[in-house]
PDB file of C-alpha atoms in Angstrom:
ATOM      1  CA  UNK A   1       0.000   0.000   0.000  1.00  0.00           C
ATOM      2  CA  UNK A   2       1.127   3.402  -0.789  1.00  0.00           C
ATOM      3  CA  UNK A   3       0.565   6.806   0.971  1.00  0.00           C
ATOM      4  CA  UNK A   4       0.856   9.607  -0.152  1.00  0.00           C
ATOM      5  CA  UNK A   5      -0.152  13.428   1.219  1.00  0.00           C
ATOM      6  CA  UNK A   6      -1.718  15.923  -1.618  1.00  0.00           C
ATOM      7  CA  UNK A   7      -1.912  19.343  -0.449  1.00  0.00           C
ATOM      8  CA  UNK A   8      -4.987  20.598  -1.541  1.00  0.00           C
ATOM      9  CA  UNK A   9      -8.176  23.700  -0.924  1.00  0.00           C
ATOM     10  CA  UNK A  10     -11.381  23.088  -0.618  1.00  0.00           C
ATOM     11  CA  UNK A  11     -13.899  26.190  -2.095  1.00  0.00           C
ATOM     12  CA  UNK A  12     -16.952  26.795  -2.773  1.00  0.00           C
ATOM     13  CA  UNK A  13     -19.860  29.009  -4.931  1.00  0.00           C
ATOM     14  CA  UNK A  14     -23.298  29.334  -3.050  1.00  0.00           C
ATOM     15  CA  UNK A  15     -22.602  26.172  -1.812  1.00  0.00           C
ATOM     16  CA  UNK A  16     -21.487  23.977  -5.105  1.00  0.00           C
ATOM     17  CA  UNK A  17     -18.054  22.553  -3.428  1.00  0.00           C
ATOM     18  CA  UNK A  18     -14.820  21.680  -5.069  1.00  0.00           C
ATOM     19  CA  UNK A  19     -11.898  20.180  -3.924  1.00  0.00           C
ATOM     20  CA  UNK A  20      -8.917  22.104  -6.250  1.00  0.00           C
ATOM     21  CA  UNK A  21      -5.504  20.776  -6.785  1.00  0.00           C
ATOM     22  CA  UNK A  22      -2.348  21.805  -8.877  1.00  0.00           C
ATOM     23  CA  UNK A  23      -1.308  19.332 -11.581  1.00  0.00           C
ATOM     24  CA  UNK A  24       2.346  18.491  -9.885  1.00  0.00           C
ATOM     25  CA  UNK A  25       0.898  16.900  -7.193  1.00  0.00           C
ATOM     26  CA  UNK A  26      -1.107  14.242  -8.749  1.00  0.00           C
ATOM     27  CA  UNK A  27      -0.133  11.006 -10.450  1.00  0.00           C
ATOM     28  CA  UNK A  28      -2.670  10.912 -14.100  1.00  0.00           C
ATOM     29  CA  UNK A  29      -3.078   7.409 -13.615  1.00  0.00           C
ATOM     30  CA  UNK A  30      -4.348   7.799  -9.892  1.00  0.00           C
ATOM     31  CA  UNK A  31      -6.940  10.713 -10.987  1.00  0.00           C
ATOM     32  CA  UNK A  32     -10.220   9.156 -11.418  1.00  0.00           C
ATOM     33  CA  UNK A  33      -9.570   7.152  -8.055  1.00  0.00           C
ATOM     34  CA  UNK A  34      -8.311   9.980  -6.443  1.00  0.00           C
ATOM     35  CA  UNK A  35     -11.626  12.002  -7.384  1.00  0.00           C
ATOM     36  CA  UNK A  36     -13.890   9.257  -6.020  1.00  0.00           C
ATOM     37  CA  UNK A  37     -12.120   8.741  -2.791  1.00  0.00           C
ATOM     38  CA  UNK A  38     -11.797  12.355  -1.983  1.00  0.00           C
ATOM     39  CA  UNK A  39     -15.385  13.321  -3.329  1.00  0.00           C
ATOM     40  CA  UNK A  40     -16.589  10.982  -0.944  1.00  0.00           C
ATOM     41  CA  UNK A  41     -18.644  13.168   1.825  1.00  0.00           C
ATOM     42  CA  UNK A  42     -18.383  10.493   4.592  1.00  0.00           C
ATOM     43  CA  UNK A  43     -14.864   8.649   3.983  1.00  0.00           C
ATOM     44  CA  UNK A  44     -12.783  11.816   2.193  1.00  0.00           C
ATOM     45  CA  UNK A  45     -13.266  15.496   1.985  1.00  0.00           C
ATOM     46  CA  UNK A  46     -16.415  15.628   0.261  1.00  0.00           C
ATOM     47  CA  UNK A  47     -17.403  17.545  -2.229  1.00  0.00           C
ATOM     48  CA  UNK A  48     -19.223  17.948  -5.560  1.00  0.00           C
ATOM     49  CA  UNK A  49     -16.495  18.224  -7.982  1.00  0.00           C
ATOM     50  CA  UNK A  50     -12.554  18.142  -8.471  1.00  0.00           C
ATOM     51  CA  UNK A  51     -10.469  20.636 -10.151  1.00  0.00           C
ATOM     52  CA  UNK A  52      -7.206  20.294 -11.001  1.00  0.00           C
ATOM     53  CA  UNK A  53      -5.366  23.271 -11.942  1.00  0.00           C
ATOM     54  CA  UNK A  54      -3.039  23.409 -15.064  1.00  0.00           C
ATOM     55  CA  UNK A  55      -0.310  26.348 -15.215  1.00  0.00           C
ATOM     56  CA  UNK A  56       1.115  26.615 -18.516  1.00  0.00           C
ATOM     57  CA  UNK A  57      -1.257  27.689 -20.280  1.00  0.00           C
ATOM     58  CA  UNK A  58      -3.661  28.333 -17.433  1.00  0.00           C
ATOM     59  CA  UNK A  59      -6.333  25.732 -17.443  1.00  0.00           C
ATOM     60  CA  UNK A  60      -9.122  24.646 -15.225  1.00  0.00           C
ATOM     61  CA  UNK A  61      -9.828  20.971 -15.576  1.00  0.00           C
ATOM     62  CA  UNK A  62     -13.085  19.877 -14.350  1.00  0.00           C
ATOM     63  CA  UNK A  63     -14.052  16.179 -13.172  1.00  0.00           C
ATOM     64  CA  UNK A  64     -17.429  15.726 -11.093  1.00  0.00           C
ATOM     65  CA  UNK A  65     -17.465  13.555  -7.787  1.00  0.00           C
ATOM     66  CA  UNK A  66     -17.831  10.336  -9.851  1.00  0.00           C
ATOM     67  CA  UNK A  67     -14.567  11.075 -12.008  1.00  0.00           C
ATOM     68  CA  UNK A  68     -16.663  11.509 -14.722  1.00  0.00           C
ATOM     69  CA  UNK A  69     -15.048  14.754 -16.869  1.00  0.00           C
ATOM     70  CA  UNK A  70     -16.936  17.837 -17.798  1.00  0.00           C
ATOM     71  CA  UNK A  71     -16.422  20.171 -20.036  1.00  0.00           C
ATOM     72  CA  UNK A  72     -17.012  23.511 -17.982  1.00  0.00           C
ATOM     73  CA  UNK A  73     -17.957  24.639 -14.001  1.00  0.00           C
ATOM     74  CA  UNK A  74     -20.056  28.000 -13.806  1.00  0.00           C
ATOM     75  CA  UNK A  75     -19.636  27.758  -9.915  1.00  0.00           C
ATOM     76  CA  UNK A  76     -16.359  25.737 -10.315  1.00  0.00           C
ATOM     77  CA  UNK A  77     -13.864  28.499 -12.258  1.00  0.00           C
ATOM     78  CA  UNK A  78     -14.940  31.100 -10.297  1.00  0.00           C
ATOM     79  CA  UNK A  79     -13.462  28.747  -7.171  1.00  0.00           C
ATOM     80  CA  UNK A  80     -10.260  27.794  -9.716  1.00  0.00           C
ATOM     81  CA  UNK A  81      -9.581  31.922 -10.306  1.00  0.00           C
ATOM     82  CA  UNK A  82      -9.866  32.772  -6.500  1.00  0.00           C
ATOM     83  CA  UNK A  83      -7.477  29.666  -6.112  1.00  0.00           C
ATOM     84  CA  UNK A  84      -5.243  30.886  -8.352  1.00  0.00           C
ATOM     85  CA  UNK A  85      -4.973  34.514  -6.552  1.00  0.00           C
ATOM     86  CA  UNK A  86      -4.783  32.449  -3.004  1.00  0.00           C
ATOM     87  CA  UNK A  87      -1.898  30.635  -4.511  1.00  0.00           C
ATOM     88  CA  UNK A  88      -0.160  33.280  -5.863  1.00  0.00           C
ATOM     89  CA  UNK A  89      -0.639  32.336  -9.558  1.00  0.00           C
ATOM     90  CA  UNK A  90      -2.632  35.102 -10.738  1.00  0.00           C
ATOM     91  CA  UNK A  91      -1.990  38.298  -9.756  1.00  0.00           C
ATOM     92  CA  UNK A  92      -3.714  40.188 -13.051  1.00  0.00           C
ATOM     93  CA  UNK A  93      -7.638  41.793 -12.433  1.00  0.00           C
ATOM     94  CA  UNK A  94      -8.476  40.105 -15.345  1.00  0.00           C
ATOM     95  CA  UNK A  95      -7.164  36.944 -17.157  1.00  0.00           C
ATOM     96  CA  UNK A  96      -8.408  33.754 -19.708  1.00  0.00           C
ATOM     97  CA  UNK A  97      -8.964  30.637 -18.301  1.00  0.00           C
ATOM     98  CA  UNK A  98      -9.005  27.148 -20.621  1.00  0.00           C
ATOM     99  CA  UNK A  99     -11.507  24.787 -19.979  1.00  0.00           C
ATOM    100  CA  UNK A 100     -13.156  22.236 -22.512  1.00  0.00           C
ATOM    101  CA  UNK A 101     -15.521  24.809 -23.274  1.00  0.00           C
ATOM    102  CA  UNK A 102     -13.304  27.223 -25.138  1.00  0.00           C
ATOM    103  CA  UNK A 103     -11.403  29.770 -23.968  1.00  0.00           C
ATOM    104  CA  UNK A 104     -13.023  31.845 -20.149  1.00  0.00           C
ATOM    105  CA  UNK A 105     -12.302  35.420 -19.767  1.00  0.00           C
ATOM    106  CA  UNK A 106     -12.344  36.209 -16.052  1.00  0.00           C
ATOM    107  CA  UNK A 107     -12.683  39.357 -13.787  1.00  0.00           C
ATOM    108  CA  UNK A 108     -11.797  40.431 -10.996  1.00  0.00           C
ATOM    109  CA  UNK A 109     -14.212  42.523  -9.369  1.00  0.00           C
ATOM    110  CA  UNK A 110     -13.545  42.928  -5.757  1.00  0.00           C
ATOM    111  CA  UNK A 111     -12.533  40.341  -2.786  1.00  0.00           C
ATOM    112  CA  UNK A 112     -14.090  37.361  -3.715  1.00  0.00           C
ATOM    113  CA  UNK A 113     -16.278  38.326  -6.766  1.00  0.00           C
ATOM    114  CA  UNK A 114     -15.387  37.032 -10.359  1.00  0.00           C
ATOM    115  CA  UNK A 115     -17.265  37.971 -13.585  1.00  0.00           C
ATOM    116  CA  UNK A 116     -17.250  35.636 -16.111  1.00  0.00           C
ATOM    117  CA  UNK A 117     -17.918  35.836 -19.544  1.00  0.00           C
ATOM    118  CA  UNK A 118     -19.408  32.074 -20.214  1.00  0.00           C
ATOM    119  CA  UNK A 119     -19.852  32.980 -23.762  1.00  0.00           C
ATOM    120  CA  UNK A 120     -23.053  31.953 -26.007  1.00  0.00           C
ATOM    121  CA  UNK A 121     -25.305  28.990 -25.814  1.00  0.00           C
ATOM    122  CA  UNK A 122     -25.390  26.671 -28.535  1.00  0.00           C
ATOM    123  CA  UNK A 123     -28.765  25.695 -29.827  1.00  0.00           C
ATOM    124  CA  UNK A 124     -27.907  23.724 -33.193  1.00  0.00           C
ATOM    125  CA  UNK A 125     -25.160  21.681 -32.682  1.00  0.00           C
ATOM    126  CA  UNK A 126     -26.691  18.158 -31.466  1.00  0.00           C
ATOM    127  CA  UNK A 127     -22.988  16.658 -31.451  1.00  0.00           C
ATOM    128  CA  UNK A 128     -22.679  19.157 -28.144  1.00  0.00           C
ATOM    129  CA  UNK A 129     -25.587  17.797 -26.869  1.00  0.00           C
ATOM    130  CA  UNK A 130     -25.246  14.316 -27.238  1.00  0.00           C
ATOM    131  CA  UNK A 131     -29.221  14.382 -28.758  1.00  0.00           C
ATOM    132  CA  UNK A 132     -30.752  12.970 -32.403  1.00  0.00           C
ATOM    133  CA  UNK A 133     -32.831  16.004 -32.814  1.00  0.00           C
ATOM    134  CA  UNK A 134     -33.059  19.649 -31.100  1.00  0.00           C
ATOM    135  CA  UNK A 135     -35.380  18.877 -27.927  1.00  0.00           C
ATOM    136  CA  UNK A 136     -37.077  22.488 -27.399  1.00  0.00           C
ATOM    137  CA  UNK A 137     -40.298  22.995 -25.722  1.00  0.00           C
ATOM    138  CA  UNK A 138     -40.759  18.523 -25.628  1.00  0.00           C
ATOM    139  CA  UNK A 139     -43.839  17.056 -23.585  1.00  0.00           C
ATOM    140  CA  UNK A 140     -41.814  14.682 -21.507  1.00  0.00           C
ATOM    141  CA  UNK A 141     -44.588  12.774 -18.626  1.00  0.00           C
ATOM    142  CA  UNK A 142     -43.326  11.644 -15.047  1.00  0.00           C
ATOM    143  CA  UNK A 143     -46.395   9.797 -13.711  1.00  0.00           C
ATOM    144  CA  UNK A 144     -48.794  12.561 -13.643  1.00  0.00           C
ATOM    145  CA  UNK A 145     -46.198  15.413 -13.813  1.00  0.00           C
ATOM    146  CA  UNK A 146     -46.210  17.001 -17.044  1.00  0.00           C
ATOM    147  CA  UNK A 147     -42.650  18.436 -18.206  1.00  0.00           C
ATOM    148  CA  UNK A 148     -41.799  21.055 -20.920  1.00  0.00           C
ATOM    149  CA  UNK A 149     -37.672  19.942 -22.141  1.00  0.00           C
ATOM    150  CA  UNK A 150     -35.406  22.521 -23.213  1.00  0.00           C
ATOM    151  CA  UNK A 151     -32.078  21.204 -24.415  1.00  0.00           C
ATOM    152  CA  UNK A 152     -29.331  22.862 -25.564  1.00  0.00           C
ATOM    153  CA  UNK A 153     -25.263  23.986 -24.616  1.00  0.00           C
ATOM    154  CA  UNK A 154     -24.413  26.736 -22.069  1.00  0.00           C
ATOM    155  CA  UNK A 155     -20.323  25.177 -21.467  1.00  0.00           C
ATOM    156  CA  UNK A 156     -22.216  22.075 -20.974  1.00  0.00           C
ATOM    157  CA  UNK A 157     -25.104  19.818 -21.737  1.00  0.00           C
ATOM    158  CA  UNK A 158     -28.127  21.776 -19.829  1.00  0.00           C
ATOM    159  CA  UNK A 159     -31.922  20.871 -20.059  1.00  0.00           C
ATOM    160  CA  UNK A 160     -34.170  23.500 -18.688  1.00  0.00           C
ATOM    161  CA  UNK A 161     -37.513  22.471 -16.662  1.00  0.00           C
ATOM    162  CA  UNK A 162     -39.913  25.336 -15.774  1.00  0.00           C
ATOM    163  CA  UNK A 163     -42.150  24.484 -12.523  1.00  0.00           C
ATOM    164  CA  UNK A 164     -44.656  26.212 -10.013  1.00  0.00           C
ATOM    165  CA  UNK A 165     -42.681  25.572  -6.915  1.00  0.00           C
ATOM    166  CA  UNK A 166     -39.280  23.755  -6.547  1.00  0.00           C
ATOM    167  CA  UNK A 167     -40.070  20.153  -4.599  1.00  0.00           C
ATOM    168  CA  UNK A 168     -37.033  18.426  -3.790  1.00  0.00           C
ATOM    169  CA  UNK A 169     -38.472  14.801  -3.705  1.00  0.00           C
ATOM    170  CA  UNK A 170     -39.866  15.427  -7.150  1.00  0.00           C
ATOM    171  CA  UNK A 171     -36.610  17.241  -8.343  1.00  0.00           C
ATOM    172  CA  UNK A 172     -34.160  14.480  -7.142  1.00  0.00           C
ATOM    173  CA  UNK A 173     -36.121  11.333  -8.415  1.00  0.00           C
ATOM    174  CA  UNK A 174     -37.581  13.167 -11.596  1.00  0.00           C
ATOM    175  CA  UNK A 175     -33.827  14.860 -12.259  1.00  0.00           C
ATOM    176  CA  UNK A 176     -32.056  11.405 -12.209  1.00  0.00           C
ATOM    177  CA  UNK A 177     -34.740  10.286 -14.831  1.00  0.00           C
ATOM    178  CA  UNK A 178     -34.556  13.023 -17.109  1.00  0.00           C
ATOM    179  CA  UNK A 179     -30.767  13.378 -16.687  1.00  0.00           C
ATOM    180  CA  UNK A 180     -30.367   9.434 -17.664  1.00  0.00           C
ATOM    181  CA  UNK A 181     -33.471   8.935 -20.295  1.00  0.00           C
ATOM    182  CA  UNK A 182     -31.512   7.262 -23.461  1.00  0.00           C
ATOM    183  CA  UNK A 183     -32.102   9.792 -25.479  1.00  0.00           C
ATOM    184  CA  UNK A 184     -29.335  11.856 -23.842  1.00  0.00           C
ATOM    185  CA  UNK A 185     -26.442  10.051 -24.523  1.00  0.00           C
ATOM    186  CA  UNK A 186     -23.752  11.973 -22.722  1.00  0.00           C
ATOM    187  CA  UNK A 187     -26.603  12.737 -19.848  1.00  0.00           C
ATOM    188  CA  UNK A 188     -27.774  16.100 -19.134  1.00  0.00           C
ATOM    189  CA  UNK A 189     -27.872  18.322 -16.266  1.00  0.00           C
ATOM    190  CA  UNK A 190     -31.364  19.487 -15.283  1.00  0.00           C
ATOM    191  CA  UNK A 191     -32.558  22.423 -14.157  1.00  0.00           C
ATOM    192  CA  UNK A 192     -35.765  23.034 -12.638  1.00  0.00           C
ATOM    193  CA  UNK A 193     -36.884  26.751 -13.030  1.00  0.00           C
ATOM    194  CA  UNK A 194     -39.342  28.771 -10.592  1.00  0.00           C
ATOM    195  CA  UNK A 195     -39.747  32.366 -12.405  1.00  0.00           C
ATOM    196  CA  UNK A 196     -40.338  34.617  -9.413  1.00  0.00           C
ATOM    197  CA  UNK A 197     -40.675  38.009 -11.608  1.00  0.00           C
ATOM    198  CA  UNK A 198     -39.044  39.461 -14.639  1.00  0.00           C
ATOM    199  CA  UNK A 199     -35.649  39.651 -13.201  1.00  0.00           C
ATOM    200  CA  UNK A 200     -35.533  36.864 -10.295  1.00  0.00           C
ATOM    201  CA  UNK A 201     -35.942  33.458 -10.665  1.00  0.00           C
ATOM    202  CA  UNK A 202     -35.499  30.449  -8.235  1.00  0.00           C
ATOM    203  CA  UNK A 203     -33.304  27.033  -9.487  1.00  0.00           C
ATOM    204  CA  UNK A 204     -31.774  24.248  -8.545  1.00  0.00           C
ATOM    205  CA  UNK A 205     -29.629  21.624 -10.560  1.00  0.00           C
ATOM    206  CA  UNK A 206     -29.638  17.677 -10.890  1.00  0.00           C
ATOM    207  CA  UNK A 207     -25.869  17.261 -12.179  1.00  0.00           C
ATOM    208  CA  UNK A 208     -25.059  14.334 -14.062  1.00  0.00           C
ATOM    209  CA  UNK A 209     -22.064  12.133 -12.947  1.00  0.00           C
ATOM    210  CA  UNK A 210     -23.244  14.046  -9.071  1.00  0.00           C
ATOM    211  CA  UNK A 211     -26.960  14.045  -8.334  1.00  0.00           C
ATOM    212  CA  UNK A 212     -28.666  17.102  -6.794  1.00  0.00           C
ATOM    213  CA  UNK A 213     -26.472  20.082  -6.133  1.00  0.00           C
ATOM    214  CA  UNK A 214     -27.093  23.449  -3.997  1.00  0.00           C
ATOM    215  CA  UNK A 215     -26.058  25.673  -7.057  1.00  0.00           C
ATOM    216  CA  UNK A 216     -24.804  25.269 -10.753  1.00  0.00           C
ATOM    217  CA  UNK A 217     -22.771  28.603 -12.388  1.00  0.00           C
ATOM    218  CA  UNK A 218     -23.582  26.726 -16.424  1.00  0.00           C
ATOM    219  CA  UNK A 219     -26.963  26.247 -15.274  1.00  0.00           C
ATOM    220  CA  UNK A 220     -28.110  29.260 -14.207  1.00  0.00           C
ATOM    221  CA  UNK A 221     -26.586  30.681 -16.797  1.00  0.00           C
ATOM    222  CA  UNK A 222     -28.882  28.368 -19.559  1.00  0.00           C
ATOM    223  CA  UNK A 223     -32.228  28.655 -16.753  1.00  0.00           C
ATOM    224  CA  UNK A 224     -31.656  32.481 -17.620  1.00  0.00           C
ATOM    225  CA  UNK A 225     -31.081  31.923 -21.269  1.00  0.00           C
ATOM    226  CA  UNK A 226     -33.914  29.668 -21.853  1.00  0.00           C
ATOM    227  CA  UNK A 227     -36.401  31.954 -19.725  1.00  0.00           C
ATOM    228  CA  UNK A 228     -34.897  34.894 -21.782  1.00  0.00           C
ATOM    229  CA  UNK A 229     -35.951  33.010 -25.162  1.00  0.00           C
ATOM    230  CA  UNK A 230     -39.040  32.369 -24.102  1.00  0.00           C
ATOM    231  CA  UNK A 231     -40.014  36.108 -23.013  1.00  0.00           C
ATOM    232  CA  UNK A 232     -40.464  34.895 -19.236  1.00  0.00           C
ATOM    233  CA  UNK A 233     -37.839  37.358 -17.906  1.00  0.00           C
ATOM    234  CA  UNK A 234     -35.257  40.105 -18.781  1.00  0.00           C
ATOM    235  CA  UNK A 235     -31.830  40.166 -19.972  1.00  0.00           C
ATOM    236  CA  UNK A 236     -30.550  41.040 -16.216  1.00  0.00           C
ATOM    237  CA  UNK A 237     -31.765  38.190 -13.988  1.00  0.00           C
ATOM    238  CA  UNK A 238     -31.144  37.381  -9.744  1.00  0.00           C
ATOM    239  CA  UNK A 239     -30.326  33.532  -9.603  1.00  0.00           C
ATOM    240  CA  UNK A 240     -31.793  32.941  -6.165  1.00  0.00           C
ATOM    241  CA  UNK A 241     -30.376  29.565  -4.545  1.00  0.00           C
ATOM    242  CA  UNK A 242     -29.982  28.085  -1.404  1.00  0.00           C
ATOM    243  CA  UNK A 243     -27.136  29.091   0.071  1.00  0.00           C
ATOM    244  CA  UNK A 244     -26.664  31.979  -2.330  1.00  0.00           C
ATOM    245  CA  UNK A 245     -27.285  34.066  -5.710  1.00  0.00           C
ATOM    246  CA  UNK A 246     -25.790  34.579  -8.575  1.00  0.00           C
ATOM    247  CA  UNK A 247     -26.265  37.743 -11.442  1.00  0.00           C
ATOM    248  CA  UNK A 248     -26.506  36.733 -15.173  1.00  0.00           C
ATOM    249  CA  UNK A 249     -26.410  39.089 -17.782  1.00  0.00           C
ATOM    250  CA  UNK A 250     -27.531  38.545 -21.498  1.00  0.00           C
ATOM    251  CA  UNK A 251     -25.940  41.676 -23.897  1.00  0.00           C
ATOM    252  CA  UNK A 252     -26.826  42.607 -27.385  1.00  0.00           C
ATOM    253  CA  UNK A 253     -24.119  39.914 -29.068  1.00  0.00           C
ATOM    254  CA  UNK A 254     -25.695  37.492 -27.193  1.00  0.00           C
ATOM    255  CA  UNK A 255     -23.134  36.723 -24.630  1.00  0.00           C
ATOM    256  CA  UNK A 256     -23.721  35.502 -21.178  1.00  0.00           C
ATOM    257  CA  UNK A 257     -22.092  37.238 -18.161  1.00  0.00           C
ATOM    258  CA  UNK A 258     -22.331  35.174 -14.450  1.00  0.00           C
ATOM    259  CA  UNK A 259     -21.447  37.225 -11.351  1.00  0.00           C
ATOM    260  CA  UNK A 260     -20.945  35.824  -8.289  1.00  0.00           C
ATOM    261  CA  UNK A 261     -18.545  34.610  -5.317  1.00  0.00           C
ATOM    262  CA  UNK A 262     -15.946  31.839  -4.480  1.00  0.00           C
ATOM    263  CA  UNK A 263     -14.937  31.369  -0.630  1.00  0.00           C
ATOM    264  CA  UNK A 264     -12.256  28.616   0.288  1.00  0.00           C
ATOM    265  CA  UNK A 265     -13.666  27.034   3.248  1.00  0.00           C
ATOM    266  CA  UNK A 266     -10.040  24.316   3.807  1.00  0.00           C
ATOM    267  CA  UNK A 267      -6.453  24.136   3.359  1.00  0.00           C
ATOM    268  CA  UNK A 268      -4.749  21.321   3.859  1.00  0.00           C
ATOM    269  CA  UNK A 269      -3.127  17.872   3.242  1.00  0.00           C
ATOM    270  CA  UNK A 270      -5.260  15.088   2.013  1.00  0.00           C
ATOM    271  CA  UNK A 271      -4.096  11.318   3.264  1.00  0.00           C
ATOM    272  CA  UNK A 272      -4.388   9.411  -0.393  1.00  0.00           C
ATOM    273  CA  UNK A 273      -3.968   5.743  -0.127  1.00  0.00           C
ATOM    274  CA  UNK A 274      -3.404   3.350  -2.888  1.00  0.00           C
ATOM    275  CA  UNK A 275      -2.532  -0.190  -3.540  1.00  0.00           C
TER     276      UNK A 275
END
């Protein structure tokens, strides 16, 4: 058995967690273990998702708590870029961040509070969405609860579920089905929408490859978007979430802006055993 100590931060964004570590001090072919092991709420650190940073060229890469990769982290690279100022690897009020999303531009707005420009949905492209045909406005039945599917690519794969009131019983069980229904075949994450008023609405996020989270950055982001399309709110929008909100901004190009916070909430050494 082997033992080794990886020094690593724990953050998070309206209380999406991350655990976030720098490429040197990880072995490739240990990753996906590592990511379970550590994800793990009751046996590691716990968390929703691992990030590992990449220096040269700065780049976030984003697993979620299964090991599963994603291509972008709303919540997630706004906990990467306060990392990077913590550890002394940023030092610039504004900077672009990688990610298999394209290219993130990132700002620095004051202690704690990153803009990010998460660029523009994709609406045509089924290849992004893993789907055989655009899924807009689809009847999709749960029992007796009736579901309106919205599909399309905000840095991810994001399907967008408008509802009277958010019910997590119905959320989590209807979310996994949704999220794992065939005809998604990379999954999707699902977001179940409450519009509150022209500029506030209420979410919350079944991930796939991590279940139900408290907040997702991409998926406010496309809940906005897809409300926006449909004339159900402005182009300025309050993401209220649990623990948290977030500000997303449509402009005239068509570019989406998220606003929000990043707190690291540990520092330390984590104990990583392997055979």
């Amino acid at each position: 058995m082997c033992v080794m100590k990886i020094p690593f931060r724990k953050y998070h964004g309206c209380g999406n967690d991350f655990i976030i570590v720098q490429e040197e001090e990880i072995y490739p072919e240990l990753l996906q273990d590592l990511i379970v092991q550590s994800c793990d709420r009751h046996t590691g650190i716990g968390a929703d998702g691992f990030i590992v940073v990449r220096k040269e060229p700065l780049e976030m890469l984003y697993y979620n708590q299964d090991g599963s990769r994603a291509p972008m982290c709303g919540n997630g690279i706004r906990c990467f870029s306060q990392f990077c100022i913590d550890e002394g690897i940023i030092h610039k009020k504004e900077f672009v961040v990688k990610t298999l999303a394209g290219d993130k531009i990132i700002r620095v707005l004051d202690d704690q509070t990153f803009q990010v420009n998460m660029s523009k949905p994709e609406f045509e492209d089924l290849s992004l969405t893993g789907t055989s045909k655009r899924i807009w406005n689809d009847l999709y039945i749960i029992e007796d609860r009736h579901y309106r599917l919205h599909t399309f690519f905000q840095s991810t794969i994001h399907t967008v579920v408008f509802v009277d009131e958010l019910n997590e019983e119905w959320m989590r069980k209807d979310g996994k089905i949704i999220c794992e229904d065939p005809m998604f075949s990379l999954q999707t994450n699902v977001n179940f929408v409450q519009c509150i008023d022209p500029t506030h609405i209420q979410m919350q996020t079944y991930e796939r490859g991590c279940g139900m989270t408290l907040a997702c950055g991409t998926g406010a982001c496309a809940s906005v978007v897809c409300a926006y399309q449909l004339g159900k709110c402005k182009d300025t929008v309050e993401v209220l979430l649990p623990k948290g909100h977030l500000k997303i901004h449509i402009d005239t190009h068509g570019d989406v802006y998220m606003t929000g916070n990043a707190q690291c909430i540990a520092k330390g050494e984590y104990v990583y055993e392997t055979n």
